[in-house]
Amino acid sequence: MRRRAAEFRRPVRRRFSNVFWLTLCGIVVLLFIVLFSKESGPASRPAITKRSYRHDRLLEGLNITEEMLSPNSVTRQLSDQISLAKAFVVIAKESNNLQFAWELSAQIRNSQILLSNAAIRRTPLTTRESETAIHEMALLLLQAQQFHYDSATMIMRLKVKIQSLEEQMSSVNEKSSKYGQIAAEEVPKGLYCLGVRLTTEWFRNPNLQRKLKERKQIEAKLKDNNLYHFCVFSDNILATSVVVNSTALNSKNPDMVVFHLVTDEVNYAAMKAWFSMNSFQGVTVEVQKIEDFSWLNASYVPVLKQLQDSDTQNYYFSGNTDDGRTPIKFRNPKYLSMLNHLRFYIPEVFPALAKVVFLDDDVVVQKDLSALFSIDLNGNVNGAVETCMETFHRYHKYLNYSHPLIRAHFDPDACGWAFGMNVFDLVEWRKRNVTGIYHYWQEKNVDRTLWKLGTLPPGLLTFYGLTEPLAPAWHVLGLGYTNVDPQLIEKGAVLHFNGNSKPWLKIGIEKYKPFWDKYVDYTHPLLQQCNLH
């Protein structure tokens, strides 16, 4: 057989031994371990550091040391004893065991001194230096248990203490409410001074009376239903002035605005003097006194008839009929003031008018209100902003639904609405005899079993089913007793300081006073003389 040439011969295969392969695999494994340890080592150390950092911050925030976390920590034992002893001190005092309470307090001070010294020197307490304190405190705590100062007794006594504190808080709140009510009812010295000076000026200065007579030449405006008619019933001269001034300054056509003001005999001359000596952007102002309304008598008006009743007088003016169970706010005699109830007789007060906007004297107008007179009330008598955004302002919160007459006629979940800025259609009012409806409910409430507070509840009954909801921005409430959303205030056409904290009182809410103050000219000589600022 012929052999192939040398260049065509296959190369000889050389085999490696098993030892070589095992050695190579071992080297690869070692390299892999070294590389993995280099990559994972730096990543693991920060995690340990992070846990340690968080642990240290936690201990620092809780004012805890490592020594206190030890199960054999005498510092922790001493601290626990102090906490328990403080509770026993309270119970000992409640039990009139003053000697034992004193001993506990003394031992608490000794233990606290030990802890304080250890904290200052920054070394843990030793068993030897704290042994005596722990032993003496333990004896006192054992003695406390013998006095039946166990957990059940502690809970019972603490409940009694809590109840006592709640009663004290209730008493304080009642007094606060009473004093706040008194402060709200009082006439500030400056306003009283203003009234006296204006009255004196009216009778002393014939020019003022002549100005008023000259203004009477525009009596036609008082009955012109093409104009914008507003009414305010008040004995507060400065507050009424703010209502008129703010309306005038924000009106697009102040010469079309007519204000009908009604006050009492006491403030009549002062009110006429003020509105004679001050101009309000051309607004027409009429001032009347309630005593001139001959139809306003006890035979026609239930409130006046009730005022002659001795039980009613005792209820509102003495408060002795029910041992003081009725809150003072329900007894405020202002709720019997005819200036307050005159809102139910607007058609009689202004027989020639077809539509009028009623404003309380504690409001500020900051938008033009002329659009109110073109709102369609859809056959209703009263246009008002509803206040049922929360359950407090629904009918069942104002009326006594345990009375069958209330249950039979009114939905307890019906929306309440606000007095203070109301559009009244006097044509519909007369057609539906709304004043007669008011008389009916007022007479039914002679014993005050249907409602207790003010003019809003009879208003809710009188205008039930006769009220057209207005957009909320027309009337923003709450500036006299609570926090109001600033956005609502900014958008509001009428801001109402309902509540005790009126802006002209010292108890007024400071952040809301500027809305009222901007319409008072504090540079006026009479205001300066009366120290009104």
PDB file of C-alpha atoms in Angstrom, residues 302-451:
ATOM      1  CA  PRO A 302     -98.720  88.440  67.439  1.00  0.00           C
ATOM      2  CA  VAL A 303     -95.250  89.344  68.702  1.00  0.00           C
ATOM      3  CA  LEU A 304     -96.539  92.558  70.285  1.00  0.00           C
ATOM      4  CA  LYS A 305     -99.437  90.638  71.800  1.00  0.00           C
ATOM      5  CA  GLN A 306     -97.028  88.034  73.223  1.00  0.00           C
ATOM      6  CA  LEU A 307     -94.803  90.766  74.612  1.00  0.00           C
ATOM      7  CA  GLN A 308     -97.657  91.848  76.876  1.00  0.00           C
ATOM      8  CA  ASP A 309     -97.851  88.324  78.332  1.00  0.00           C
ATOM      9  CA  SER A 310     -96.170  88.027  81.747  1.00  0.00           C
ATOM     10  CA  ASP A 311     -94.824  84.511  81.030  1.00  0.00           C
ATOM     11  CA  THR A 312     -93.156  85.737  77.847  1.00  0.00           C
ATOM     12  CA  GLN A 313     -91.618  88.680  79.682  1.00  0.00           C
ATOM     13  CA  ASN A 314     -90.283  86.382  82.410  1.00  0.00           C
ATOM     14  CA  TYR A 315     -88.867  83.983  79.807  1.00  0.00           C
ATOM     15  CA  TYR A 316     -86.971  86.622  77.864  1.00  0.00           C
ATOM     16  CA  PHE A 317     -86.074  89.117  80.557  1.00  0.00           C
ATOM     17  CA  SER A 318     -85.675  87.153  83.803  1.00  0.00           C
ATOM     18  CA  GLY A 319     -84.919  83.594  82.702  1.00  0.00           C
ATOM     19  CA  ASN A 320     -86.320  82.067  85.913  1.00  0.00           C
ATOM     20  CA  THR A 321     -89.065  79.914  84.406  1.00  0.00           C
ATOM     21  CA  ASP A 322     -87.059  76.761  83.628  1.00  0.00           C
ATOM     22  CA  ASP A 323     -84.149  76.903  86.086  1.00  0.00           C
ATOM     23  CA  GLY A 324     -81.788  78.179  83.387  1.00  0.00           C
ATOM     24  CA  ARG A 325     -82.080  75.083  81.186  1.00  0.00           C
ATOM     25  CA  THR A 326     -82.615  77.163  78.058  1.00  0.00           C
ATOM     26  CA  PRO A 327     -79.361  78.634  76.647  1.00  0.00           C
ATOM     27  CA  ILE A 328     -78.996  82.391  76.905  1.00  0.00           C
ATOM     28  CA  LYS A 329     -78.929  82.822  73.115  1.00  0.00           C
ATOM     29  CA  PHE A 330     -82.558  81.625  72.963  1.00  0.00           C
ATOM     30  CA  ARG A 331     -83.564  84.282  75.514  1.00  0.00           C
ATOM     31  CA  ASN A 332     -82.151  87.287  73.746  1.00  0.00           C
ATOM     32  CA  PRO A 333     -84.830  90.024  73.990  1.00  0.00           C
ATOM     33  CA  LYS A 334     -83.793  91.310  70.548  1.00  0.00           C
ATOM     34  CA  TYR A 335     -85.912  88.476  69.112  1.00  0.00           C
ATOM     35  CA  LEU A 336     -88.951  90.381  70.371  1.00  0.00           C
ATOM     36  CA  SER A 337     -87.779  93.652  68.820  1.00  0.00           C
ATOM     37  CA  MET A 338     -90.148  94.777  66.104  1.00  0.00           C
ATOM     38  CA  LEU A 339     -87.178  95.987  64.043  1.00  0.00           C
ATOM     39  CA  ASN A 340     -86.206  92.319  63.902  1.00  0.00           C
ATOM     40  CA  HIS A 341     -89.725  91.128  62.969  1.00  0.00           C
ATOM     41  CA  LEU A 342     -90.482  93.977  60.575  1.00  0.00           C
ATOM     42  CA  ARG A 343     -89.138  91.845  57.703  1.00  0.00           C
ATOM     43  CA  PHE A 344     -92.455  89.953  57.786  1.00  0.00           C
ATOM     44  CA  TYR A 345     -94.393  93.196  57.163  1.00  0.00           C
ATOM     45  CA  ILE A 346     -92.475  94.630  54.192  1.00  0.00           C
ATOM     46  CA  PRO A 347     -95.575  94.951  51.951  1.00  0.00           C
ATOM     47  CA  GLU A 348     -97.295  97.030  54.661  1.00  0.00           C
ATOM     48  CA  VAL A 349     -94.202  99.188  55.176  1.00  0.00           C
ATOM     49  CA  PHE A 350     -93.821  99.861  51.431  1.00  0.00           C
ATOM     50  CA  PRO A 351     -97.319  99.559  49.929  1.00  0.00           C
ATOM     51  CA  ALA A 352     -96.308 101.146  46.595  1.00  0.00           C
ATOM     52  CA  LEU A 353     -93.369  98.825  45.839  1.00  0.00           C
ATOM     53  CA  ALA A 354     -93.454  95.670  43.719  1.00  0.00           C
ATOM     54  CA  LYS A 355     -89.990  94.258  44.472  1.00  0.00           C
ATOM     55  CA  VAL A 356     -87.412  95.006  47.151  1.00  0.00           C
ATOM     56  CA  VAL A 357     -84.066  93.600  48.310  1.00  0.00           C
ATOM     57  CA  PHE A 358     -83.859  93.172  52.071  1.00  0.00           C
ATOM     58  CA  LEU A 359     -80.413  93.606  53.676  1.00  0.00           C
ATOM     59  CA  ASP A 360     -79.397  92.997  57.294  1.00  0.00           C
ATOM     60  CA  ASP A 361     -77.332  95.723  58.950  1.00  0.00           C
ATOM     61  CA  ASP A 362     -74.373  93.350  59.457  1.00  0.00           C
ATOM     62  CA  VAL A 363     -73.611  92.864  55.765  1.00  0.00           C
ATOM     63  CA  VAL A 364     -71.103  94.417  53.374  1.00  0.00           C
ATOM     64  CA  VAL A 365     -71.889  94.714  49.673  1.00  0.00           C
ATOM     65  CA  GLN A 366     -68.913  94.282  47.330  1.00  0.00           C
ATOM     66  CA  LYS A 367     -70.576  93.732  43.936  1.00  0.00           C
ATOM     67  CA  ASP A 368     -73.245  95.492  41.894  1.00  0.00           C
ATOM     68  CA  LEU A 369     -76.646  94.141  42.991  1.00  0.00           C
ATOM     69  CA  SER A 370     -78.814  95.491  40.182  1.00  0.00           C
ATOM     70  CA  ALA A 371     -79.044  92.020  38.561  1.00  0.00           C
ATOM     71  CA  LEU A 372     -81.047  90.808  41.562  1.00  0.00           C
ATOM     72  CA  PHE A 373     -84.044  92.808  40.364  1.00  0.00           C
ATOM     73  CA  SER A 374     -84.187  90.969  37.040  1.00  0.00           C
ATOM     74  CA  ILE A 375     -83.984  87.446  38.506  1.00  0.00           C
ATOM     75  CA  ASP A 376     -87.064  85.358  37.727  1.00  0.00           C
ATOM     76  CA  LEU A 377     -88.411  83.967  41.006  1.00  0.00           C
ATOM     77  CA  ASN A 378     -90.710  81.571  39.083  1.00  0.00           C
ATOM     78  CA  GLY A 379     -93.813  82.642  40.956  1.00  0.00           C
ATOM     79  CA  ASN A 380     -92.132  82.443  44.363  1.00  0.00           C
ATOM     80  CA  VAL A 381     -92.125  85.197  46.962  1.00  0.00           C
ATOM     81  CA  ASN A 382     -88.635  84.938  48.429  1.00  0.00           C
ATOM     82  CA  GLY A 383     -85.307  84.662  46.613  1.00  0.00           C
ATOM     83  CA  ALA A 384     -82.583  83.430  48.972  1.00  0.00           C
ATOM     84  CA  VAL A 385     -79.318  81.481  49.069  1.00  0.00           C
ATOM     85  CA  GLU A 386     -79.815  77.960  50.407  1.00  0.00           C
ATOM     86  CA  THR A 387     -77.623  76.795  53.290  1.00  0.00           C
ATOM     87  CA  CYS A 388     -78.083  73.012  53.193  1.00  0.00           C
ATOM     88  CA  MET A 389     -74.560  72.178  52.070  1.00  0.00           C
ATOM     89  CA  GLU A 390     -74.263  70.475  55.463  1.00  0.00           C
ATOM     90  CA  THR A 391     -76.939  68.794  57.588  1.00  0.00           C
ATOM     91  CA  PHE A 392     -76.909  71.544  60.233  1.00  0.00           C
ATOM     92  CA  HIS A 393     -78.815  73.871  57.909  1.00  0.00           C
ATOM     93  CA  ARG A 394     -81.790  71.623  57.192  1.00  0.00           C
ATOM     94  CA  TYR A 395     -85.226  72.161  58.656  1.00  0.00           C
ATOM     95  CA  HIS A 396     -84.936  69.529  61.388  1.00  0.00           C
ATOM     96  CA  LYS A 397     -82.150  71.524  63.034  1.00  0.00           C
ATOM     97  CA  TYR A 398     -84.311  74.616  63.489  1.00  0.00           C
ATOM     98  CA  LEU A 399     -87.747  73.188  64.248  1.00  0.00           C
ATOM     99  CA  ASN A 400     -89.179  70.826  66.846  1.00  0.00           C
ATOM    100  CA  TYR A 401     -90.146  67.702  64.901  1.00  0.00           C
ATOM    101  CA  SER A 402     -91.502  66.023  68.011  1.00  0.00           C
ATOM    102  CA  HIS A 403     -94.458  68.383  67.622  1.00  0.00           C
ATOM    103  CA  PRO A 404     -97.185  66.828  65.421  1.00  0.00           C
ATOM    104  CA  LEU A 405     -97.976  70.131  63.704  1.00  0.00           C
ATOM    105  CA  ILE A 406     -94.382  70.445  62.449  1.00  0.00           C
ATOM    106  CA  ARG A 407     -94.182  66.786  61.401  1.00  0.00           C
ATOM    107  CA  ALA A 408     -97.416  67.041  59.443  1.00  0.00           C
ATOM    108  CA  HIS A 409     -96.478  70.068  57.337  1.00  0.00           C
ATOM    109  CA  PHE A 410     -92.697  70.204  56.783  1.00  0.00           C
ATOM    110  CA  ASP A 411     -90.031  67.918  55.342  1.00  0.00           C
ATOM    111  CA  PRO A 412     -87.280  67.603  57.985  1.00  0.00           C
ATOM    112  CA  ASP A 413     -84.609  67.332  55.267  1.00  0.00           C
ATOM    113  CA  ALA A 414     -85.752  70.418  53.370  1.00  0.00           C
ATOM    114  CA  CYS A 415     -83.037  72.968  52.689  1.00  0.00           C
ATOM    115  CA  GLY A 416     -82.740  75.931  54.983  1.00  0.00           C
ATOM    116  CA  TRP A 417     -81.894  79.335  53.553  1.00  0.00           C
ATOM    117  CA  ALA A 418     -80.393  82.581  54.808  1.00  0.00           C
ATOM    118  CA  PHE A 419     -81.988  85.803  55.962  1.00  0.00           C
ATOM    119  CA  GLY A 420     -79.777  88.836  55.383  1.00  0.00           C
ATOM    120  CA  MET A 421     -79.924  89.257  51.604  1.00  0.00           C
ATOM    121  CA  ASN A 422     -83.334  88.396  50.229  1.00  0.00           C
ATOM    122  CA  VAL A 423     -85.230  89.378  47.078  1.00  0.00           C
ATOM    123  CA  PHE A 424     -88.939  89.759  47.846  1.00  0.00           C
ATOM    124  CA  ASP A 425     -91.652  89.852  45.179  1.00  0.00           C
ATOM    125  CA  LEU A 426     -94.213  91.972  47.016  1.00  0.00           C
ATOM    126  CA  VAL A 427     -96.918  91.426  44.391  1.00  0.00           C
ATOM    127  CA  GLU A 428     -96.837  87.646  44.975  1.00  0.00           C
ATOM    128  CA  TRP A 429     -96.477  88.262  48.727  1.00  0.00           C
ATOM    129  CA  ARG A 430     -99.759  90.160  48.860  1.00  0.00           C
ATOM    130  CA  LYS A 431    -101.491  87.687  46.534  1.00  0.00           C
ATOM    131  CA  ARG A 432    -100.545  84.713  48.736  1.00  0.00           C
ATOM    132  CA  ASN A 433    -101.114  86.555  52.043  1.00  0.00           C
ATOM    133  CA  VAL A 434     -97.652  85.585  53.321  1.00  0.00           C
ATOM    134  CA  THR A 435     -97.935  87.857  56.348  1.00  0.00           C
ATOM    135  CA  GLY A 436    -101.083  85.937  57.338  1.00  0.00           C
ATOM    136  CA  ILE A 437     -99.094  82.673  57.149  1.00  0.00           C
ATOM    137  CA  TYR A 438     -96.498  84.210  59.448  1.00  0.00           C
ATOM    138  CA  HIS A 439     -99.222  85.271  61.908  1.00  0.00           C
ATOM    139  CA  TYR A 440    -100.618  81.742  61.954  1.00  0.00           C
ATOM    140  CA  TRP A 441     -97.329  80.110  62.911  1.00  0.00           C
ATOM    141  CA  GLN A 442     -96.367  82.850  65.342  1.00  0.00           C
ATOM    142  CA  GLU A 443     -99.626  82.341  67.247  1.00  0.00           C
ATOM    143  CA  LYS A 444     -99.144  78.564  67.261  1.00  0.00           C
ATOM    144  CA  ASN A 445     -95.748  79.081  68.910  1.00  0.00           C
ATOM    145  CA  VAL A 446     -97.028  81.151  71.835  1.00  0.00           C
ATOM    146  CA  ASP A 447     -95.655  78.475  74.217  1.00  0.00           C
ATOM    147  CA  ARG A 448     -92.355  78.264  72.260  1.00  0.00           C
ATOM    148  CA  THR A 449     -92.802  74.548  71.494  1.00  0.00           C
ATOM    149  CA  LEU A 450     -92.377  74.821  67.694  1.00  0.00           C
ATOM    150  CA  TRP A 451     -89.086  76.735  67.749  1.00  0.00           C
TER     151      TRP A 451
END
